[in-house]
mmCIF file of C-alpha atoms and ligand atoms in Angstrom:
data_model
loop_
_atom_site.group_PDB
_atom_site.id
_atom_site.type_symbol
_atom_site.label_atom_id
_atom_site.label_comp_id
_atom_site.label_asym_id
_atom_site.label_seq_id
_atom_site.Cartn_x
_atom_site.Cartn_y
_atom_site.Cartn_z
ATOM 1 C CA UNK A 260 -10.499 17.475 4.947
ATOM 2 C CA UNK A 261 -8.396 16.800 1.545
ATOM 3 C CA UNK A 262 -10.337 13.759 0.131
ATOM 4 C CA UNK A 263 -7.876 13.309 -2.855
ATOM 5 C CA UNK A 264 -4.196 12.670 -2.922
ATOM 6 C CA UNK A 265 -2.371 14.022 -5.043
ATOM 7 C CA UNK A 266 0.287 11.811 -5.409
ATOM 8 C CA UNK A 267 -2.253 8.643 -5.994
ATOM 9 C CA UNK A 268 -3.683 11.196 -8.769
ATOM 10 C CA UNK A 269 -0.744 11.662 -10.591
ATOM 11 C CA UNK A 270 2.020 8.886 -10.218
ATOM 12 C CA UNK A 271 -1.288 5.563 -10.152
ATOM 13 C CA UNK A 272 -0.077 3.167 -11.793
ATOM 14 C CA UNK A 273 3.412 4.314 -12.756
ATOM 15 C CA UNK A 274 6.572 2.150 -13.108
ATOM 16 C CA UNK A 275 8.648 4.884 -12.438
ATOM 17 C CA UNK A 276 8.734 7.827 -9.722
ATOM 18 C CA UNK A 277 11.761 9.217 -10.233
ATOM 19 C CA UNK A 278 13.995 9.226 -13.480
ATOM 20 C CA UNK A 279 16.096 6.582 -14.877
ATOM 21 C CA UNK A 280 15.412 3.090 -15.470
ATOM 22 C CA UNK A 281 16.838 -0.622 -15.515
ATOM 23 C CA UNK A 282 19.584 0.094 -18.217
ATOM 24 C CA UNK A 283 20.944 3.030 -15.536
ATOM 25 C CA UNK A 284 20.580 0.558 -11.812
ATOM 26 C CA UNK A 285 22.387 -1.898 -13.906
ATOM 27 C CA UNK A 286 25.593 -0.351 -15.175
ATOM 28 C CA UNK A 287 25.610 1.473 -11.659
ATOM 29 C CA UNK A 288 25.492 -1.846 -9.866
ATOM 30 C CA UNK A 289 28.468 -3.188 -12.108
ATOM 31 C CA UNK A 290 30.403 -0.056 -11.189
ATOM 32 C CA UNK A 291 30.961 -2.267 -7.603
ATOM 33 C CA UNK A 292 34.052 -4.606 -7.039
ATOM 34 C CA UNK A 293 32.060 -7.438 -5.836
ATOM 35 C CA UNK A 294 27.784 -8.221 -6.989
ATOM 36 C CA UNK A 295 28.076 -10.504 -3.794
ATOM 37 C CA UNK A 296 26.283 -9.255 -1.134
ATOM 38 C CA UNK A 297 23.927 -10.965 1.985
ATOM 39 C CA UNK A 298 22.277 -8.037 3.233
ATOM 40 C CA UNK A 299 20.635 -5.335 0.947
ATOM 41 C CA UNK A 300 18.749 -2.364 1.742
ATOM 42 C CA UNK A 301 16.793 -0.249 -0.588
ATOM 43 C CA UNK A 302 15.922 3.065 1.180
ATOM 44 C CA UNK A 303 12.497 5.116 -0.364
ATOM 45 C CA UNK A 304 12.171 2.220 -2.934
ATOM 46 C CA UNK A 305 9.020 3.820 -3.935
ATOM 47 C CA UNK A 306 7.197 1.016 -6.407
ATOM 48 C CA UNK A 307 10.261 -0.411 -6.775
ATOM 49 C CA UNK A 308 11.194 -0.234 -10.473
ATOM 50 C CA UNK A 309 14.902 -0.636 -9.329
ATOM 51 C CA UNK A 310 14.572 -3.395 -6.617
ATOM 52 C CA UNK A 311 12.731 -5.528 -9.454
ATOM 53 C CA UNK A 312 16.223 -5.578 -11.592
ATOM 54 C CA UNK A 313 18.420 -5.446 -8.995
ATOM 55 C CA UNK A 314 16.506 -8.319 -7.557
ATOM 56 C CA UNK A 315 16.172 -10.122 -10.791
ATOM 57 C CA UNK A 316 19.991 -9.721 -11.387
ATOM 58 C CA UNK A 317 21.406 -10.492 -7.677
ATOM 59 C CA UNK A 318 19.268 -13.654 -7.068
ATOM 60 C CA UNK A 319 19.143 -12.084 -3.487
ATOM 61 C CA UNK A 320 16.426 -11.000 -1.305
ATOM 62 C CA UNK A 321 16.102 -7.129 -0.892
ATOM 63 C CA UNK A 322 14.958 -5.244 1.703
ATOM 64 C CA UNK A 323 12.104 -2.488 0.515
ATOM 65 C CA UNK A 324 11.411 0.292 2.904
ATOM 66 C CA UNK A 325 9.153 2.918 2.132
ATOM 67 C CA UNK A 326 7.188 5.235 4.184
ATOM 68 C CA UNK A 327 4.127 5.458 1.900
ATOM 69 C CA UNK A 328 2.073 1.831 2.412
ATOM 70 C CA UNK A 329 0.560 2.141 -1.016
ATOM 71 C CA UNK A 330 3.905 2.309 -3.305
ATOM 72 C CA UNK A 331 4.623 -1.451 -0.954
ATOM 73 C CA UNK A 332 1.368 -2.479 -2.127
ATOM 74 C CA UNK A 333 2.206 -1.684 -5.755
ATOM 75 C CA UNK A 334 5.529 -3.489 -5.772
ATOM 76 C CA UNK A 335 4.227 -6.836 -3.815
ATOM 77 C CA UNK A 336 1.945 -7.047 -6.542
ATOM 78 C CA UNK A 337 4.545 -6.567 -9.604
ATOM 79 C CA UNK A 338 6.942 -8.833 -7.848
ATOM 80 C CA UNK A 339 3.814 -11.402 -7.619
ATOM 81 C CA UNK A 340 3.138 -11.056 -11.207
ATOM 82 C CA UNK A 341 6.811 -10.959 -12.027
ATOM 83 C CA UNK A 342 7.178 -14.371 -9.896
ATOM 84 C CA UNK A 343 9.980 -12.341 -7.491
ATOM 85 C CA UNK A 344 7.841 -11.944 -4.401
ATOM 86 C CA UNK A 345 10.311 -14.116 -2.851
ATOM 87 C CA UNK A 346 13.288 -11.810 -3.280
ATOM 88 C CA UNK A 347 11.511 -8.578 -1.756
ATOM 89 C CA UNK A 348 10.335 -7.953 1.733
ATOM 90 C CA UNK A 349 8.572 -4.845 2.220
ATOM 91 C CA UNK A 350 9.012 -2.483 5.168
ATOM 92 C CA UNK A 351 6.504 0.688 5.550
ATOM 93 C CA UNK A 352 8.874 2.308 7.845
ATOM 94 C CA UNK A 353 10.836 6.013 7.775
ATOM 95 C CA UNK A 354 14.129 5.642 6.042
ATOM 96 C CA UNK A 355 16.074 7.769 9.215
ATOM 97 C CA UNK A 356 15.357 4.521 11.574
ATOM 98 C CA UNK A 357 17.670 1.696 9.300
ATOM 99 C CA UNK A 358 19.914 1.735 12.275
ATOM 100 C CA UNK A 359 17.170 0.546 14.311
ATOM 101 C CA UNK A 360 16.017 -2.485 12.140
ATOM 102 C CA UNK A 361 18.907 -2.930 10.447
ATOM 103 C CA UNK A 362 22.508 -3.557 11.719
ATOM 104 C CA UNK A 363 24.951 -5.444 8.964
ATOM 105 C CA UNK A 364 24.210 -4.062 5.540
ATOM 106 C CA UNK A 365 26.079 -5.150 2.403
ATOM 107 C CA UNK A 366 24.744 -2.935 0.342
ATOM 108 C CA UNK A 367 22.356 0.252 0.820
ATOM 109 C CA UNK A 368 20.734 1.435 -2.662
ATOM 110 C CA UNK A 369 18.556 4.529 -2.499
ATOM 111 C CA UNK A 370 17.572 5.947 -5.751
ATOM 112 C CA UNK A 371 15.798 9.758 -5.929
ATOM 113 C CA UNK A 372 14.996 9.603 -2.312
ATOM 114 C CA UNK A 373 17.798 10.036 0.563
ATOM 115 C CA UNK A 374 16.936 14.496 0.023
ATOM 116 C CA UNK A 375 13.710 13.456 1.854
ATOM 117 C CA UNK A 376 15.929 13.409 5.176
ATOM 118 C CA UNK A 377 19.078 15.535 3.572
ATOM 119 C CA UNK A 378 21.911 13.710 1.714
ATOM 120 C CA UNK A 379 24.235 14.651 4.516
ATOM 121 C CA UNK A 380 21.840 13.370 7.249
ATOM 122 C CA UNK A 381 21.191 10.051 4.896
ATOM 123 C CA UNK A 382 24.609 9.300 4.756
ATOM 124 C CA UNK A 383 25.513 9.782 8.272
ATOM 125 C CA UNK A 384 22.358 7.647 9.541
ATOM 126 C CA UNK A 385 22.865 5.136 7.195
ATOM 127 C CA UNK A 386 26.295 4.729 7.720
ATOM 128 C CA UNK A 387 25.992 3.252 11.207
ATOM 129 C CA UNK A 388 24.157 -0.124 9.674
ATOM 130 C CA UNK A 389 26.429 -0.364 7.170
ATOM 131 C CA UNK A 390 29.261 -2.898 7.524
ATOM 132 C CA UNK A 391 32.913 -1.169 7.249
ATOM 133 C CA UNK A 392 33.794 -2.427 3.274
ATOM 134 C CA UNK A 393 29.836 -2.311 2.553
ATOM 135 C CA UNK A 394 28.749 0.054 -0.195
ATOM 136 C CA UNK A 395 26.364 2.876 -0.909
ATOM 137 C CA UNK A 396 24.669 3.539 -3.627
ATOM 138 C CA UNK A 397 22.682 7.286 -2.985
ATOM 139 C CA UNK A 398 21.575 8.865 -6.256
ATOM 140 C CA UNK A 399 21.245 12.785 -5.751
ATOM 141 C CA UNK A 400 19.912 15.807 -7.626
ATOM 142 C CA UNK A 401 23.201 17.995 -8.175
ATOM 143 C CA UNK A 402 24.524 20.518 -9.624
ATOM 144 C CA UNK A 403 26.566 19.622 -12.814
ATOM 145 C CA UNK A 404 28.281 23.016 -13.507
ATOM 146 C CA UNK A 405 28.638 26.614 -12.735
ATOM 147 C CA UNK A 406 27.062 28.066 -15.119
ATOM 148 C CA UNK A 407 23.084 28.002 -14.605
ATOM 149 C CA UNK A 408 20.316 29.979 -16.434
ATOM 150 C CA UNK A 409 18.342 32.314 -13.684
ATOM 151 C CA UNK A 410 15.218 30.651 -13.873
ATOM 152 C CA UNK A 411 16.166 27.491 -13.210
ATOM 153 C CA UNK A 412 18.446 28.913 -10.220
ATOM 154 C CA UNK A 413 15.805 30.425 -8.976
ATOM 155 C CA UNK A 414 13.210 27.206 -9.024
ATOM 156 C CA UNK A 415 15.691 25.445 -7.166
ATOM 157 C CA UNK A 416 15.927 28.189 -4.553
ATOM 158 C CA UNK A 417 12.442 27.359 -3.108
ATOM 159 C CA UNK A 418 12.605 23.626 -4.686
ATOM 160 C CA UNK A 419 15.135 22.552 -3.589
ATOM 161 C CA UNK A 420 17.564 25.075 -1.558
ATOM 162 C CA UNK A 421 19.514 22.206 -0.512
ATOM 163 C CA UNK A 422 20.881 20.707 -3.537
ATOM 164 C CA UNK A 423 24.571 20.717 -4.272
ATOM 165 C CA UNK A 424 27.791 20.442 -6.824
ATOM 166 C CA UNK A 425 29.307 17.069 -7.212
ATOM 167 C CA UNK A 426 32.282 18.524 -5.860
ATOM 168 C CA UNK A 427 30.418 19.543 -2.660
ATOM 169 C CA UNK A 428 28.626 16.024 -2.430
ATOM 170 C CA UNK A 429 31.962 13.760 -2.899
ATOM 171 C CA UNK A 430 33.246 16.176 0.390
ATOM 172 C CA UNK A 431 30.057 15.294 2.383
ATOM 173 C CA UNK A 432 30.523 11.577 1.353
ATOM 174 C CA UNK A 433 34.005 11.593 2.319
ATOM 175 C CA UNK A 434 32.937 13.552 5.570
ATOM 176 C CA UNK A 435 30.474 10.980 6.516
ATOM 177 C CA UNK A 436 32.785 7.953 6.307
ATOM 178 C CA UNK A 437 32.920 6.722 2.818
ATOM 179 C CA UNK A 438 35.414 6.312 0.182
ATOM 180 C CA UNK A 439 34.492 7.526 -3.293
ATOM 181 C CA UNK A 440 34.725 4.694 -5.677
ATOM 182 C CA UNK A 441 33.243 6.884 -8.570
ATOM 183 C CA UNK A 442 29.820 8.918 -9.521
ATOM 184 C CA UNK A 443 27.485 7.950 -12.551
ATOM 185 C CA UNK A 444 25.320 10.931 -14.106
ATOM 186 C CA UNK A 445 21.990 10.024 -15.475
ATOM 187 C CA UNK A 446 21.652 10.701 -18.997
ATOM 188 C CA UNK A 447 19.546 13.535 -20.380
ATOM 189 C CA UNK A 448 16.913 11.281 -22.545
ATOM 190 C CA UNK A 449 17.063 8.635 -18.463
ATOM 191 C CA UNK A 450 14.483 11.668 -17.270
ATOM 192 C CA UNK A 451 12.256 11.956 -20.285
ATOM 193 C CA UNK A 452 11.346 8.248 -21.420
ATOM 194 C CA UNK A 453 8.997 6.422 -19.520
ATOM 195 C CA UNK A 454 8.685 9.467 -16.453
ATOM 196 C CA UNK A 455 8.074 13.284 -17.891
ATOM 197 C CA UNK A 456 6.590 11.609 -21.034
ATOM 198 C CA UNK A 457 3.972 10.267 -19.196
ATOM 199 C CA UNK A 458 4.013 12.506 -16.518
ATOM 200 C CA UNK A 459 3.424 16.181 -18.178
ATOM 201 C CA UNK A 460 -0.005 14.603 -19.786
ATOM 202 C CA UNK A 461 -1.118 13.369 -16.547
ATOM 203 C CA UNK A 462 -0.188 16.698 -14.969
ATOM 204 C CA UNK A 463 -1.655 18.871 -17.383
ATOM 205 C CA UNK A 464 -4.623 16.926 -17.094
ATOM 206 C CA UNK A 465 -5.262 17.519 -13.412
ATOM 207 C CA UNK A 466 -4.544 21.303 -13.515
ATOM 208 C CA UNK A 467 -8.362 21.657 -13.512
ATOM 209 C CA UNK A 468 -8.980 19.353 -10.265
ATOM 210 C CA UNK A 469 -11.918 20.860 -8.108
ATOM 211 C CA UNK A 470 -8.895 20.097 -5.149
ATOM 212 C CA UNK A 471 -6.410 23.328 -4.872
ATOM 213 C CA UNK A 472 -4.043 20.245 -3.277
ATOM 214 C CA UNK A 473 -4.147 18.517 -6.955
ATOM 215 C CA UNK A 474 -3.997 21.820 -8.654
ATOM 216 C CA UNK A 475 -1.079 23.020 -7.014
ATOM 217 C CA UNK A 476 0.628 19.674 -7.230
ATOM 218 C CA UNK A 477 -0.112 19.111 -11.201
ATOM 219 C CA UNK A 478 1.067 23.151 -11.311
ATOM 220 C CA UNK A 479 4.111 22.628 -9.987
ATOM 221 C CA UNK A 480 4.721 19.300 -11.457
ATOM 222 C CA UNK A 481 4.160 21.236 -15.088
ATOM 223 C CA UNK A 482 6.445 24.217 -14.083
ATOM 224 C CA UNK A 483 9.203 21.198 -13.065
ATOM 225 C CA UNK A 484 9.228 19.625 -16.478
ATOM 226 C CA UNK A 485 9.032 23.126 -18.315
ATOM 227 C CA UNK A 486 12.532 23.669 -15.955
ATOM 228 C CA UNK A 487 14.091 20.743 -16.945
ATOM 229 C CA UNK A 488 13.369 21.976 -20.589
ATOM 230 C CA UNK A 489 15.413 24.796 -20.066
ATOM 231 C CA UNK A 490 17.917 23.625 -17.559
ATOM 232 C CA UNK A 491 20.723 23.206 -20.437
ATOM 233 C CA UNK A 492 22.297 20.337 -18.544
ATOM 234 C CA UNK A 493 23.051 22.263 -15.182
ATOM 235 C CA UNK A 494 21.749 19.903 -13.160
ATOM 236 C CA UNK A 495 21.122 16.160 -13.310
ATOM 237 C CA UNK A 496 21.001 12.865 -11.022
ATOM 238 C CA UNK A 497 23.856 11.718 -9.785
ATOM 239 C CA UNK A 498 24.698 8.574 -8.627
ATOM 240 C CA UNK A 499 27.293 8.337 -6.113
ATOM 241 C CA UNK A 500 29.114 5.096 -5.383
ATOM 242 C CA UNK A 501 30.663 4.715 -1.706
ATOM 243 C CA UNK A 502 32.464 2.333 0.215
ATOM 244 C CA UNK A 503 31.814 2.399 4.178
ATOM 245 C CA UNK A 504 35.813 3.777 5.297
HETATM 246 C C1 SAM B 789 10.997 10.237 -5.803
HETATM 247 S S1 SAM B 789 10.446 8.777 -4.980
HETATM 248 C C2 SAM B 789 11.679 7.622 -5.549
HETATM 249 C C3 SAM B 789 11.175 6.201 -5.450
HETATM 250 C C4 SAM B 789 12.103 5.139 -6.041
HETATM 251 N N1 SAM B 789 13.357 5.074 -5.340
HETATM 252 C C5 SAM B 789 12.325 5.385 -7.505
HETATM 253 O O1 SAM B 789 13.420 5.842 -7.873
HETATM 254 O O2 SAM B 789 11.405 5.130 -8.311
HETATM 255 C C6 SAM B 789 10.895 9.053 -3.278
HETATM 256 C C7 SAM B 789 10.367 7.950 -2.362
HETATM 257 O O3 SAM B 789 10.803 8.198 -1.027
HETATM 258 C C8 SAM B 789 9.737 7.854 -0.155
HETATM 259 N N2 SAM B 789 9.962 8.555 1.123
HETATM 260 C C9 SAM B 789 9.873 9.887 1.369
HETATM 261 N N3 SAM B 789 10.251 10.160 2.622
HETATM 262 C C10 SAM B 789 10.574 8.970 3.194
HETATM 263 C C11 SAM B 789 11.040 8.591 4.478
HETATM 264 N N4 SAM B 789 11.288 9.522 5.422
HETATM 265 N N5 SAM B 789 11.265 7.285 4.730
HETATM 266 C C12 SAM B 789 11.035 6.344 3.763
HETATM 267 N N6 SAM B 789 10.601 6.650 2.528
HETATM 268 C C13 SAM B 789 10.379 7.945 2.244
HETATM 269 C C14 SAM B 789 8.502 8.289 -0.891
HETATM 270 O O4 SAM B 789 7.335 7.646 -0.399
HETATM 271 C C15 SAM B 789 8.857 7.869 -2.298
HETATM 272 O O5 SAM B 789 8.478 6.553 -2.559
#
């Protein structure tokens, strides 16, 4: 049996599990018509880093549902120490059944998470407990342009096959039942302060665990960095802002 997690190993303690940080959630939120909004939903929060500002800044309770317990744990205890524990329920629960628990959403956020269950599938799920006028805010790995160096198509090929253009996601949003009411693209420097900067140490570190899990985790943690290195902007997170049709 696997006594060590890798994922405990390498993201403990971490604000952030996925790039981007409160200067990105916040010009994305202001990208919406209205900041009024009685049900919200964040989908994979993860610790939560997003859910703390948009929390802060909304003055409304959020909804975080996660399907790893410990990543709850870490957020009630920032929001406790942050004096927000009010303003965020927890939910260990699997982001495909929001349906189930969850009927009249205002506003669904879901930052670096909704590929878990396929941006196509997220969309269409989620779109069924979200109020017709509600909004959508689903950040995505996609491709920015055509033009991308082999070996970075070629990580992505057994990383992530999945992963599309913009153009290709805005046609799967509109698909599903949304209106487009713009994208947001993280910035280059978004992925490096604050994540791989304190990620490729910690990676590098554990690339002589006793655990082949670890070792192949920090591995291919290493190999993702060295890719975005050498990615020459060809992909990026993008955040795609939909209305419910
Ligand atoms: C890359 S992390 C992003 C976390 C957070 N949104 C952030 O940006 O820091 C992806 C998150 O999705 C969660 N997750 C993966 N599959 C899930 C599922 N089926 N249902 C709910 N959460 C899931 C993971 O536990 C993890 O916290």
């Amino acid at each position: 049996m696997n006594t060590y997690n890798p994922i405990d190993l390498l993201f403990d303690g971490m604000e952030k599990l996925s790039p981007g940080g409160n200067v990105h959630t916040l010009s994305v939120l202001r990208l919406l018509p209205t900041q009024q909004f009685q049900v919200i939903v964040d989908a994979g929060c993860g610790t939560g880093r997003q859910i703390m500002v948009l929390a802060k800044e909304l003055d409304r309770l959020i909804h975080a549902l996660d399907s790893y317990e410990l990543f709850l744990h870490d957020l009630t205890r920032r929001a406790k120490a942050d004096g927000i524990e009010h303003l965020i329920q927890t939910h260990c629960m699997d982001m495909k059944d929001i349906p189930g628990v969850f009927q009249h959403i205002d506003l669904l956020w879901s930052e670096s998470a909704a590929y878990n269950i396929g941006f196509s599938n997220a969309l269409t799920i989620w779109g069924s407990a979200i109020n017709k006028g509600g909004f959508a805010i689903v950040s995505e790995l996609s491709w920015l342009r055509d033009q991308v160096p082999d070996v970075v198509r070629e990580f992505f090929l057994s990383g992530y096959p999945d992963m599309q253009s913009i153009q290709r996601n805005l046609a799967v949003a509109e698909n599903t039942g949304y209106r487009v009411l713009t994208t947001y693209t993280l910035p280059n420097d978004a992925w490096i302060k604050g994540y791989y900067d304190l990620l490729e140490p910690r990676a590098k570190a554990l690339i002589d665990h006793p655990d082949s899990f670890v070792r192949d985790f920090a591995v291919e943690t290493v190999k993702e960095i060295e890719i975005f290195k050498s990615s020459e902007d060809s992909y990026g997170y993008v955040f795609y802002v939909l209305q419910r049709a």
